[in-house]
Coordinates of C-alpha atoms in Angstrom, one line a residue:
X177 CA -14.3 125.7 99.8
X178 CA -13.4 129.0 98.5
X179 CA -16.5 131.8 97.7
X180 CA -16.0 134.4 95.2
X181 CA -17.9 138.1 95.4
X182 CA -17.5 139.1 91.4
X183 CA -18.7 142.6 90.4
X184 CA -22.3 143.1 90.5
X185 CA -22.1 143.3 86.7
X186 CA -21.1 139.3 87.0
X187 CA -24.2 136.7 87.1
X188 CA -23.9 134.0 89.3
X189 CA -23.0 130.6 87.6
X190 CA -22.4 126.8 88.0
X191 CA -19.0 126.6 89.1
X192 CA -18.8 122.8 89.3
X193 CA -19.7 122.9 85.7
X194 CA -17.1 126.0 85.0
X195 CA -14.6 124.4 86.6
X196 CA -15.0 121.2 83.9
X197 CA -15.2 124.4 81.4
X198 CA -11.8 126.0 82.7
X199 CA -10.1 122.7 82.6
X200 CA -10.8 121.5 78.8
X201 CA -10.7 125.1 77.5
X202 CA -8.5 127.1 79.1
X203 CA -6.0 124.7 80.3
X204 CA -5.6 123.3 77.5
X205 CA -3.7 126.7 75.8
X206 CA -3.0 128.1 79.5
X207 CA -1.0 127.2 82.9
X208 CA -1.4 128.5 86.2
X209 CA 1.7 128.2 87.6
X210 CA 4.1 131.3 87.6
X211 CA 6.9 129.1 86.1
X212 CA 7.3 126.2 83.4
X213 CA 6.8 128.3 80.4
X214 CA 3.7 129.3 78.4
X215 CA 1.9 126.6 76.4
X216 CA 0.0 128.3 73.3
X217 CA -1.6 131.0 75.7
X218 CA 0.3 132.9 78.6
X219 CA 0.4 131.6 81.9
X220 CA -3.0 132.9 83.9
X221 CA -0.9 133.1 87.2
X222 CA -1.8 136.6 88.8
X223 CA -4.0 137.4 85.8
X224 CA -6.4 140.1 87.7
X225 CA -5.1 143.1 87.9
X226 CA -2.4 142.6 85.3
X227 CA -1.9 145.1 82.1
X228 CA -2.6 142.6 78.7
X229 CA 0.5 141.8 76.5
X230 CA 3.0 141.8 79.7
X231 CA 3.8 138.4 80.7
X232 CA 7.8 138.2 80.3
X233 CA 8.9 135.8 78.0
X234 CA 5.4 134.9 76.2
X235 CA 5.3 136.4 73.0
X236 CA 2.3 138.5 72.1
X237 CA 0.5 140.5 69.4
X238 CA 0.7 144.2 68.7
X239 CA -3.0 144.8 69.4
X240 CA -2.3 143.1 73.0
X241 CA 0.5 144.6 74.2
X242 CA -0.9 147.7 72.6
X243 CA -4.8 147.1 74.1
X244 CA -4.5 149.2 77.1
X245 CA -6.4 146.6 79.3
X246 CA -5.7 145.8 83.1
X247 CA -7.4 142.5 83.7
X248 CA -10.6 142.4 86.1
X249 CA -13.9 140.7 86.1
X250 CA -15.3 142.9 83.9
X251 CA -13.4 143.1 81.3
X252 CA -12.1 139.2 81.6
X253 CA -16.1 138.7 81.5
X254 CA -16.5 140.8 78.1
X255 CA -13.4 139.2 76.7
X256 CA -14.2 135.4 76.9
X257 CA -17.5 136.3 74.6
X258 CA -15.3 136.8 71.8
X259 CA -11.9 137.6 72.1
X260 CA -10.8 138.6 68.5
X261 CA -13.9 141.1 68.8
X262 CA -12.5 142.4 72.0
X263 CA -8.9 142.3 71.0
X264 CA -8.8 142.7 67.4
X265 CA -5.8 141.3 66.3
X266 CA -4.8 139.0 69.1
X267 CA -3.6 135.1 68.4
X268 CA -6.1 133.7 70.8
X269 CA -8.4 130.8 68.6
X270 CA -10.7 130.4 71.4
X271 CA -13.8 131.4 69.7
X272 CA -15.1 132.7 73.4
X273 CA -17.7 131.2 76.0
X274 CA -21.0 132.4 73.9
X275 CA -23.2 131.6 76.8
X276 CA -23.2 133.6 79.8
X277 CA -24.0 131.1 82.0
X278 CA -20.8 129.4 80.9
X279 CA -18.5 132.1 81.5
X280 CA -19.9 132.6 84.8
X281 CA -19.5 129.1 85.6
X282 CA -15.5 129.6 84.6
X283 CA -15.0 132.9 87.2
X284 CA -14.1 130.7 90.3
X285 CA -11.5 129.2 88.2
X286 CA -9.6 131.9 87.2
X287 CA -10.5 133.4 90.9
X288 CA -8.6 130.0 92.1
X289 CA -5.9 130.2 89.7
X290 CA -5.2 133.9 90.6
X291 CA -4.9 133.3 94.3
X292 CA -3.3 129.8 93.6
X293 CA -0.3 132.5 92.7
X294 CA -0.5 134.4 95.8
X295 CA -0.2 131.3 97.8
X296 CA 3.3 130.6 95.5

């Protein structure tokens, strides 16, 4: 079993019920795997640490590719609240994890899906 040390700014959450989260939400737009194409969302492969709007081949919005961001846990964290109020202009439809506790819960996953790509 993997353990994650997010920024202190990060509460702790239930990652069994995060990872349940990750899976119906995320996965259901996203892929981790650095090949076989985008679904509706970018792949999430090597997501931390990544500038927005810059997966090759995925096409994005303007306000992504124009947002500035570099992907970390804070600013994933802030993101998944809302993401058209983060980004305004992106594509996304998620509507956003509302409660903290859930987007907590999701950080392993995209921890796991990040080094899932190192281990590629």
């Amino acid at each position: 079993m993997l353990s994650f040390i997010f920024s202190k700014r990060i509460p702790a959450g239930d990652a069994e019920n995060g990872a349940k989260l990750f899976k119906t939400r995320c996965l259901q737009c996203h892929i981790v795997e650095k090949e076989g194409g985008a679904k509706t969302g970018p792949t999430l492969n090597g997501l931390f640490g990544r500038k927005s709007g810059t997966v090759p081949g995925y096409v994005y919005t303007e306000a992504n590719k124009k947002s500035g961001i570099i992907w970390d846990d804070e600013t994933l964290f802030a993101y998944l609240e809302n993401p058209k109020k983060y980004i305004p202009g992106t594509k996304m439809a998620f509507p956003g994890f509302k409660k903290e506790s859930e987007r907590a819960g999701a950080f392993p996953s995209f921890h796991r899906s990040f080094f899932y790509s190192l281990m590629k």
